[in-house]
Short mmCIF file of C-alpha atoms in Angstrom, two decimals:
data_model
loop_
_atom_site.label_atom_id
_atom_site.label_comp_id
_atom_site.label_asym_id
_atom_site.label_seq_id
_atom_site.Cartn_x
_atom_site.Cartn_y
_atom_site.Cartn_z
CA UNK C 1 26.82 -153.26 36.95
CA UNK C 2 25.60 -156.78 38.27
CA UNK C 3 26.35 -155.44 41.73
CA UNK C 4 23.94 -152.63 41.58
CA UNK C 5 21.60 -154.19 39.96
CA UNK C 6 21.33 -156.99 42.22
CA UNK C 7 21.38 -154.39 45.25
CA UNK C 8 18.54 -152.45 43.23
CA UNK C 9 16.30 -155.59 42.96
CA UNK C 10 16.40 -156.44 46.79
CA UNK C 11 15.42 -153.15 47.60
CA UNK C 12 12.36 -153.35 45.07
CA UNK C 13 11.47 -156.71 46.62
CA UNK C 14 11.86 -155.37 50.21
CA UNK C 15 9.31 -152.73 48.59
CA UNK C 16 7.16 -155.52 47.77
CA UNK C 17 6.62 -156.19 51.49
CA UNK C 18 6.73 -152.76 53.63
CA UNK C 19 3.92 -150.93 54.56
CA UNK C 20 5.28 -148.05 56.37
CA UNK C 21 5.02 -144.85 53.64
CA UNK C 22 8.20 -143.38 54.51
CA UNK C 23 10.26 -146.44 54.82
CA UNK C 24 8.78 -147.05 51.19
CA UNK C 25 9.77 -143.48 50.04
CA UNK C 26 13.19 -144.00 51.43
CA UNK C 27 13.66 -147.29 49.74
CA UNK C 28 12.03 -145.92 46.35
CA UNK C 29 15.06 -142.87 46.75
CA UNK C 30 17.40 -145.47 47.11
CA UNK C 31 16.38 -148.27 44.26
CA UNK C 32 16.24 -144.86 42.35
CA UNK C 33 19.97 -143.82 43.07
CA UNK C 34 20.86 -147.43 41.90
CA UNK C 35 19.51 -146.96 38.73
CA UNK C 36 20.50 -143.80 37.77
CA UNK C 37 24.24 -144.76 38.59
CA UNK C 38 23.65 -147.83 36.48
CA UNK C 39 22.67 -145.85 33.59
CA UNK C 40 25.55 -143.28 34.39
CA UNK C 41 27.77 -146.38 33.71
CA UNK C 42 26.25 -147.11 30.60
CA UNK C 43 26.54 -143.34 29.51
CA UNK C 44 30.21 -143.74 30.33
CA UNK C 45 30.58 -146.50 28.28
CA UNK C 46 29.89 -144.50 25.18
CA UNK C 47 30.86 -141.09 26.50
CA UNK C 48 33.12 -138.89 23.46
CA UNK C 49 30.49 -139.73 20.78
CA UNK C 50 28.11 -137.26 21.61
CA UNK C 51 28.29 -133.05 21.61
CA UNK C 52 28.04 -132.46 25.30
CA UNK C 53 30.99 -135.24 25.80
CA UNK C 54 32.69 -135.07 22.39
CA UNK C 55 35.65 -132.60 24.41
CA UNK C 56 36.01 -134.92 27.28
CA UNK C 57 35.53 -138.66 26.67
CA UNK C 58 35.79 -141.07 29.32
CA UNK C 59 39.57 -142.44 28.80
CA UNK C 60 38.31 -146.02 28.65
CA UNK C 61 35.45 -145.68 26.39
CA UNK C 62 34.62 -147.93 23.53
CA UNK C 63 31.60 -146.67 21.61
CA UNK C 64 31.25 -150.48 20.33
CA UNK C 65 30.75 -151.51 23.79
CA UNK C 66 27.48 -149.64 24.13
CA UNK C 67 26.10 -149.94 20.79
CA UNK C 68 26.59 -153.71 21.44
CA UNK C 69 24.31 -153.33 24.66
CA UNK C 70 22.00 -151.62 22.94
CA UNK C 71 21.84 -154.30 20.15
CA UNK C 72 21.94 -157.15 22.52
CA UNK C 73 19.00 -155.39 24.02
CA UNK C 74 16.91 -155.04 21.25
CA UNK C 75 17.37 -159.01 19.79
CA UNK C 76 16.18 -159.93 23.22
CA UNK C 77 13.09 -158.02 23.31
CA UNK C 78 12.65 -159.43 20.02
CA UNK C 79 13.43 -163.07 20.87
CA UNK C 80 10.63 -162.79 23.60
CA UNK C 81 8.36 -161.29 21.57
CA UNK C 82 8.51 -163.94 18.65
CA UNK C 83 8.67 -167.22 21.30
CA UNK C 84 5.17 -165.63 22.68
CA UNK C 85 3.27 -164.99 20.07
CA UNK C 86 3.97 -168.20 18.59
CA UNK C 87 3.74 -170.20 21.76
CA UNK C 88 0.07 -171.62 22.66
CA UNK C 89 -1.16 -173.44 26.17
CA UNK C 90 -4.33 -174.90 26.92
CA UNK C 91 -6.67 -173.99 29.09
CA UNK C 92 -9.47 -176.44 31.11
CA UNK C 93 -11.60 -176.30 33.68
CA UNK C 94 -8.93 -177.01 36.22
CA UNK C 95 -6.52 -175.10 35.06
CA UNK C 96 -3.81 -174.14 32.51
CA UNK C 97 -1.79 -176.85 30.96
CA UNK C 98 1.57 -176.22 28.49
CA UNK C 99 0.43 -179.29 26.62
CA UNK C 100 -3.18 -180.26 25.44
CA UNK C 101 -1.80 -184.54 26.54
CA UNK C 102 -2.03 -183.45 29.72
CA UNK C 103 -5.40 -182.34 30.35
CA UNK C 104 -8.24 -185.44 31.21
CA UNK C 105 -9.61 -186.66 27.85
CA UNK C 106 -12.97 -185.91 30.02
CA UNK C 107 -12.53 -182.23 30.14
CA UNK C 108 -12.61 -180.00 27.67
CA UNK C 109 -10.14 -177.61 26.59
CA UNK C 110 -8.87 -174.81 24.45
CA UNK C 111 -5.98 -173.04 23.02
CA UNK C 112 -4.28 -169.78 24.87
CA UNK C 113 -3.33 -167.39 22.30
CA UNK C 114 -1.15 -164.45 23.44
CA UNK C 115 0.19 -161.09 21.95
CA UNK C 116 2.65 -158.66 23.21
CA UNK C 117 1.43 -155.53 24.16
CA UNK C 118 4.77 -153.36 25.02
CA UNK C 119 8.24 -154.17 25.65
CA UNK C 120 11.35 -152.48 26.54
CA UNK C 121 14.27 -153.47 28.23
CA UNK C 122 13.19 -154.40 31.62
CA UNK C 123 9.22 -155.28 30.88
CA UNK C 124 7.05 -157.09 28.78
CA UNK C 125 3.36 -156.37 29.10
CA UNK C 126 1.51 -159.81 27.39
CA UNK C 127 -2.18 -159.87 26.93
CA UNK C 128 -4.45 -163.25 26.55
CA UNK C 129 -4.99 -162.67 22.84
CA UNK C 130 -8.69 -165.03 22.70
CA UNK C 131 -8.78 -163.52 26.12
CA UNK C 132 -13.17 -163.45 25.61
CA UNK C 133 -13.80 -166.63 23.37
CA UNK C 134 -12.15 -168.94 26.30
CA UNK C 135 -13.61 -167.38 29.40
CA UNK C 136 -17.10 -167.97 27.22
CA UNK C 137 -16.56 -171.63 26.46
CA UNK C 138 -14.48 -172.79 29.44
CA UNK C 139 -14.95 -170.25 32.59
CA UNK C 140 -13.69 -166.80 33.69
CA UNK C 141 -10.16 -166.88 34.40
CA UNK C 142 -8.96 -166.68 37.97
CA UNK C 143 -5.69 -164.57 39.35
CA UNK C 144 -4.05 -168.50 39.86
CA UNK C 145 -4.87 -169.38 35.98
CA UNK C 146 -2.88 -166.00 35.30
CA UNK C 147 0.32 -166.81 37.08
CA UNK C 148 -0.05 -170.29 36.08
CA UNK C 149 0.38 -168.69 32.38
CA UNK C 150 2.99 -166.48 32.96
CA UNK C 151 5.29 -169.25 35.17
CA UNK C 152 4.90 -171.47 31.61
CA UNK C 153 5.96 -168.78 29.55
CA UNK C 154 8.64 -167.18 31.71
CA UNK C 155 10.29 -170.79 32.52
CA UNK C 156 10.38 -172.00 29.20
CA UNK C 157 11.72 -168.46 28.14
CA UNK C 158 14.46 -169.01 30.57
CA UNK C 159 15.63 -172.57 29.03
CA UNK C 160 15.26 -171.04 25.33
CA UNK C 161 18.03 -168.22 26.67
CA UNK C 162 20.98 -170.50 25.85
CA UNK C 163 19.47 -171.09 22.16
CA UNK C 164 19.44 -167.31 22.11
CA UNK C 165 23.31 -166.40 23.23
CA UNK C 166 24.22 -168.91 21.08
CA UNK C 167 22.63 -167.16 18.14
CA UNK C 168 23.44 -163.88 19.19
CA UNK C 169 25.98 -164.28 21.29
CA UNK C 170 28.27 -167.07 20.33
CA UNK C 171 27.58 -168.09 23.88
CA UNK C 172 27.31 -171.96 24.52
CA UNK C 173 25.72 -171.30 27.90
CA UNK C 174 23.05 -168.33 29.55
CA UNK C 175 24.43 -166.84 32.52
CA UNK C 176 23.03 -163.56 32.39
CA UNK C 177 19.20 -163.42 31.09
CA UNK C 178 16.76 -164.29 33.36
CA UNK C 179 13.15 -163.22 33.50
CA UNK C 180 10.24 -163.83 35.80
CA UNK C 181 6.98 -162.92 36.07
CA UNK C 182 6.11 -159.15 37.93
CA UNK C 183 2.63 -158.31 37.94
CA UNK C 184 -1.19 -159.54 37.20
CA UNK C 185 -3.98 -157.62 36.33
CA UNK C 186 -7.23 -158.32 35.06
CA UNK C 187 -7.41 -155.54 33.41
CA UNK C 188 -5.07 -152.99 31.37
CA UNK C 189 -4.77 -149.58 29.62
CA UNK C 190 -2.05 -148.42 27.72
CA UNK C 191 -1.96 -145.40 25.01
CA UNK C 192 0.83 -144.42 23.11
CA UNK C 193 4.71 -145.65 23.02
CA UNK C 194 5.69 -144.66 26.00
CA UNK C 195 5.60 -146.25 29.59
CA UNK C 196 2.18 -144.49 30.49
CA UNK C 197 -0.83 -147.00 31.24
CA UNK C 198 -3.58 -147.76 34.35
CA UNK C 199 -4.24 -151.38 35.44
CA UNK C 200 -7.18 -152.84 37.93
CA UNK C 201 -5.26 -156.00 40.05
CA UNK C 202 -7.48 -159.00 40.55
CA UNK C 203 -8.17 -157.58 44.07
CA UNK C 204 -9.80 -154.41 42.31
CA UNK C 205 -6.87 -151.78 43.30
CA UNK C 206 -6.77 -149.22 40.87
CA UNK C 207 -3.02 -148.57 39.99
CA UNK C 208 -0.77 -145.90 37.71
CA UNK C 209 2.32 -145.20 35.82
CA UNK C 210 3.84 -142.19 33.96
CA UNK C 211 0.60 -139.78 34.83
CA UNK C 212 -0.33 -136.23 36.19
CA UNK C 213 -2.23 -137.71 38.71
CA UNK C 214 0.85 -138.67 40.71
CA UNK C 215 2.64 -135.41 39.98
CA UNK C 216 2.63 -132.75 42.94
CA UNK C 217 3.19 -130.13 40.27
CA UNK C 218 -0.25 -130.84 38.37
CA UNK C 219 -3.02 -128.95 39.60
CA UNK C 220 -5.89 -130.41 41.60
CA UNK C 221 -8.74 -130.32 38.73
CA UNK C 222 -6.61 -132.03 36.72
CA UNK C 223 -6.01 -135.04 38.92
CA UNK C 224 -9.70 -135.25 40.30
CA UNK C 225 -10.62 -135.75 36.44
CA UNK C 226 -7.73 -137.96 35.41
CA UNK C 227 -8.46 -140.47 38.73
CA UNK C 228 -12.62 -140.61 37.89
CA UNK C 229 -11.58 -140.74 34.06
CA UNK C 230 -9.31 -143.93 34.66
CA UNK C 231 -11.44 -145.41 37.38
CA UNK C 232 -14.11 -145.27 34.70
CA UNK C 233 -12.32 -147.11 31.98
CA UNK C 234 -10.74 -149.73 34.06
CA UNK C 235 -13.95 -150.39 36.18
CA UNK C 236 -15.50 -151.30 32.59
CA UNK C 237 -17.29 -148.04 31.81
CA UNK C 238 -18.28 -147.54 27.71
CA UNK C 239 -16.87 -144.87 25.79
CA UNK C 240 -20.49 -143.67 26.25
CA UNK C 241 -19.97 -143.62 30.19
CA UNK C 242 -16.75 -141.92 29.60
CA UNK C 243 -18.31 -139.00 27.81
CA UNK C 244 -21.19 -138.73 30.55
CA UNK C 245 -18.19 -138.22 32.56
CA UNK C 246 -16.29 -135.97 31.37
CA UNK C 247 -19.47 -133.55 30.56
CA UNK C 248 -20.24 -133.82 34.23
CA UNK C 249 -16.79 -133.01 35.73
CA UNK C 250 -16.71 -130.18 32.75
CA UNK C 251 -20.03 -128.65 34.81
CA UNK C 252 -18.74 -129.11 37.92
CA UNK C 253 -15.45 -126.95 37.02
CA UNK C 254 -17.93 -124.16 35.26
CA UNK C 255 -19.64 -123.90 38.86
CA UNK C 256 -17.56 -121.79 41.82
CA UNK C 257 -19.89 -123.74 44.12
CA UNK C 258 -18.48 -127.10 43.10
CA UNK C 259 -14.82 -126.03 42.54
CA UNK C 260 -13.03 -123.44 44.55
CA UNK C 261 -10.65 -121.36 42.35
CA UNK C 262 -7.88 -122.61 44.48
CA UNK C 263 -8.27 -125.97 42.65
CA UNK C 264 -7.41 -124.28 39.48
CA UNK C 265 -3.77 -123.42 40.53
CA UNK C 266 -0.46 -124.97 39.32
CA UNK C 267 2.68 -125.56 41.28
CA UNK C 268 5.66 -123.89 38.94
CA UNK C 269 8.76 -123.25 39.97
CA UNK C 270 10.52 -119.73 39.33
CA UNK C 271 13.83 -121.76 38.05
CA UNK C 272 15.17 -118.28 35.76
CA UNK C 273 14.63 -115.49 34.85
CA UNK C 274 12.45 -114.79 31.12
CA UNK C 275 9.70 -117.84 31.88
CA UNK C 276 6.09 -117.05 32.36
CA UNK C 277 6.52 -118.47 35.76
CA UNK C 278 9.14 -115.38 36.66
CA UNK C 279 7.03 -113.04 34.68
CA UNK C 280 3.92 -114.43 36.68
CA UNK C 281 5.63 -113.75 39.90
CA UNK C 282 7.60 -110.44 39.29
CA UNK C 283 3.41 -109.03 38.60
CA UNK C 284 2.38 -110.65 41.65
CA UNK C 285 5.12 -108.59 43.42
CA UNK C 286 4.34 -105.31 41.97
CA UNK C 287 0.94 -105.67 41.92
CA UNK C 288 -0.85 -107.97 45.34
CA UNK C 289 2.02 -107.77 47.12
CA UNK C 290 3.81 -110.65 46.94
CA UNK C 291 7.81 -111.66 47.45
CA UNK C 292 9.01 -114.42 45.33
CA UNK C 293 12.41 -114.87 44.31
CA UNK C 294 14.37 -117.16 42.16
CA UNK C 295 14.01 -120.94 43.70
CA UNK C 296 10.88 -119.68 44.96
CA UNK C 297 7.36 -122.48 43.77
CA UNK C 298 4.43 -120.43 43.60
CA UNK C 299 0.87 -121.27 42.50
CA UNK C 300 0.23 -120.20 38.56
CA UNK C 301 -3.15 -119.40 37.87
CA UNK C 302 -5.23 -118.15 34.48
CA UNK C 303 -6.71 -114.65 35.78
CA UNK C 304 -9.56 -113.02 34.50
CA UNK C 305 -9.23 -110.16 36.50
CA UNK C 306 -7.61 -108.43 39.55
CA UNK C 307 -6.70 -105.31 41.53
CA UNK C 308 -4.01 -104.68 38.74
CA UNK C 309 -4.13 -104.92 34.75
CA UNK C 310 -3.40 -108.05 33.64
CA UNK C 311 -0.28 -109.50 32.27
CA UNK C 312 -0.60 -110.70 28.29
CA UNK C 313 -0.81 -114.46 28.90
CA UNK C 314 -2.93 -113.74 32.26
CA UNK C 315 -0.41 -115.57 34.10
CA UNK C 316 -0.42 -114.76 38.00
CA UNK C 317 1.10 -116.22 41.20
CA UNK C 318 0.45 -116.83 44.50
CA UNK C 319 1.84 -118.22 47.76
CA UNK C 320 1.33 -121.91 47.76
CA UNK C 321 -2.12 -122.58 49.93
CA UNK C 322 -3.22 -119.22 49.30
CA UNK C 323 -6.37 -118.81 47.68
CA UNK C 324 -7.45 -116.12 44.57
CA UNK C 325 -10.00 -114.71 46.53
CA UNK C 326 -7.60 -113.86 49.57
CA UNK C 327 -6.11 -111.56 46.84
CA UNK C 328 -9.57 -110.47 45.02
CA UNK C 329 -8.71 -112.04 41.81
CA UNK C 330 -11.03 -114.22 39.82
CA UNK C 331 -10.28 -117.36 37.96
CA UNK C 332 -10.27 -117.55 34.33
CA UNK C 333 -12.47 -121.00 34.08
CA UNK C 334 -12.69 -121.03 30.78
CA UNK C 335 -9.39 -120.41 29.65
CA UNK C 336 -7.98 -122.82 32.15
CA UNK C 337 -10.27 -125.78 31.42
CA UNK C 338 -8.90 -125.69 27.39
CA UNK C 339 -5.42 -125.14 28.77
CA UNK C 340 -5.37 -127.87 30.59
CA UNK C 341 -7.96 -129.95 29.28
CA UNK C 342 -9.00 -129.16 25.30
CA UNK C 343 -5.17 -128.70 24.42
CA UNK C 344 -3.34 -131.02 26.60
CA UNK C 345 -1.55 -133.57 24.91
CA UNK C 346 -2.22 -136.17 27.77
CA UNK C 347 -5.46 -135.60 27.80
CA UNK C 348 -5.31 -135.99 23.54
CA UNK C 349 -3.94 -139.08 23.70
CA UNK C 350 -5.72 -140.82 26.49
CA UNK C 351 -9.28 -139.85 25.02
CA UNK C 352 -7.20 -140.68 21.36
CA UNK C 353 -6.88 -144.25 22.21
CA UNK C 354 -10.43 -144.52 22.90
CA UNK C 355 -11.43 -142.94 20.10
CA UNK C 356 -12.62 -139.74 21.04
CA UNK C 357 -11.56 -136.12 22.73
CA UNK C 358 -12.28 -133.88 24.91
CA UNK C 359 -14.46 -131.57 23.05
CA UNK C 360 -16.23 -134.19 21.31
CA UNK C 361 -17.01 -135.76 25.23
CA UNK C 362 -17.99 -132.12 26.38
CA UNK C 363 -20.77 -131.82 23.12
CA UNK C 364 -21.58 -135.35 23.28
CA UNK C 365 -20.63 -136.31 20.26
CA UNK C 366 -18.61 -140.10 20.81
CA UNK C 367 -17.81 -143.99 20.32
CA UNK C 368 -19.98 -146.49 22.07
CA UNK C 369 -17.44 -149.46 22.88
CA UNK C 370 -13.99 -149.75 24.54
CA UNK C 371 -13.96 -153.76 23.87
CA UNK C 372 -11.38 -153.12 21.25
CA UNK C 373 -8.75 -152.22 23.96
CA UNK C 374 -8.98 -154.95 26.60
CA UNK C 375 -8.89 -158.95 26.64
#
């Protein structure tokens, strides 16, 4: 396990540094292989305990050994939570400081609160908790004061970790835990438990994690809302703004001048038999001529109406790059906006954390401030 997960963090650090898009993919397959076979290890470590392995356990297995892992796991996160929400620096205007002694009794200073925003078992997302109140008494905070914060934390975190396999471990000495620090933004957007969330860097890139947006199997109106909804929110737009925003992409998807039908379409694969996505493509065979198979990934649409009656759900396919009109069949706009807008669940619980949804955006009906969600 240390050997793959040392070979796994050289290739994410040789990420770190290439530019070339398909080197990057290839070394984003590979770091991905890594993990999954270190996780496959870990499975095997507790393998017999559950249904689908209860017939044909691993002959080595201990179940102790992975609940212990598991444990060990969770009293870190726990131990790094507690030492940074207690811990405090101090911030001047030349710089951050882990003790107040050290700043000039000339310059002023003030405490650096912090609060953990998320953790799991390989990240810890910390937030400047009087993030506001210092940058108005001191001075805005610059990328350098940033890392300067998390090198404190993440060094003395490092020296506490023979304190904590002592505690935990019966360990006199750490020879295992180790963190450092990963990323810096200036600003950050997380809802819900899972690893979903948006960040703007210091150098204003806009980046992503865990959304449709970088899915090739969500359909184009989708994403072109999603990217303008979270450049919006991290480029400091109001809940206000965000409504605006949402009403004007809602227009522009009403209008077949704006958006093409083709836009509309979801990639689905035709996996087995009984899904809507077979039952979408078996009509498109008998009725516009179509030839999909099992394996097949067509193009799912909501149909309002074709050549042919209509399936039940109004479910139709077509080739991939094909448009509706090359078949004469029109778009159900409606029905596909609240599909995949009014009723998703991403879409609930991105416009959730800010207090609002979609429908409420659409009628104009909303929240005026986002401060509550960044520092």
């Amino acid at each position: 396990l240390r050997g793959l997960a040392s070979a796994r963090q050289a290739l994410k650090d040789e990420m770190r540094t290439e530019s070339d898009p398909d080197k990057l993919l290839l070394l984003d397959r590979q770091q991905r292989v890594m993990k999954e076979n270190m996780n496959s290890w870990y499975g095997v470590l507790g393998s017999g305990r559950t249904e689908k392995t209860r017939n044909r356990p691993f002959r080595l297995a201990d179940p102790e050994i992975g609940s212990d892992i598991t444990e060990t796991a969770r009293l870190h996160n726990d131990w790094n939570k507690n030492y940074i929400n207690k811990r405090t620096l101090y911030f001047s205007d030349t710089g951050v400081y882990p003790q107040k002694d050290y700043i000039p009794a000339s310059h002023g200073c003030m405490e650096l609160r912090f609060t953990t925003l998320y953790q799991d078992t390989d990240s810890c997302k910390v937030a400047i908790a009087n993030h506001d109140e210092v940058e108005k008494a001191i001075r805005p905070f610059t990328e350098d004061d940033v890392k300067d914060m998390a090198d404190i934390l993440c060094r003395e975190l490092n020296v506490s970790f023979d304190d904590f396999v002592k505690e935990t471990l019966n360990v006199d000495k750490n020879e295992f835990f180790n963190i450092k620090p990963d990323a810096y933004y200036a600003r950050y957007f997380q809802w819900g438990v899972k690893k979903r969330y948006a960040y703007r860097d210091f150098n204003g890139k806009h980046g992503y994690r865990g959304v449709e947006l970088r899915r090739s199997s969500t359909p184009n109106v989708v994403k072109t809302v999603q990217q303008a909804l979270f450049d919006c929110i991290l480029d400091g737009g109001e809940s206000v703004e965000v409504g605006a925003l949402i009403r004007e992409h809602y227009d522009i998807m009403k209008d077949p001048e704006k958006t093409p039908q083709i836009d509309f379409g979801q990639p689905f694969g035709v996996k087995k038999k009984g899904t809507f996505a077979h039952k979408a493509a078996m009509w498109s065979n008998e009725n516009i001529g179509t030839e999909f198979d099992l394996g097949d990934k067509p193009m799912i649409f909501f149909a309002k109406s074709a050549p042919a009656p209509l399936p039940n759900n109004r479910r139709i396919a077509i080739e991939w790059g094909d448009s509706p009109d090359d078949y004469d069949i029109v778009i159900d706009r409606d029905m596909s906006i609240e599909k995949m807008f009014t009723d998703s669940n991403s879409f609930a619980a991105i416009l959730g954390a800010l207090g609002t949804t979609w429908n409420r955006c659409v009628t104009g009906v909303g929240t005026t401030t986002l401060d509550s969600w960044f520092s």
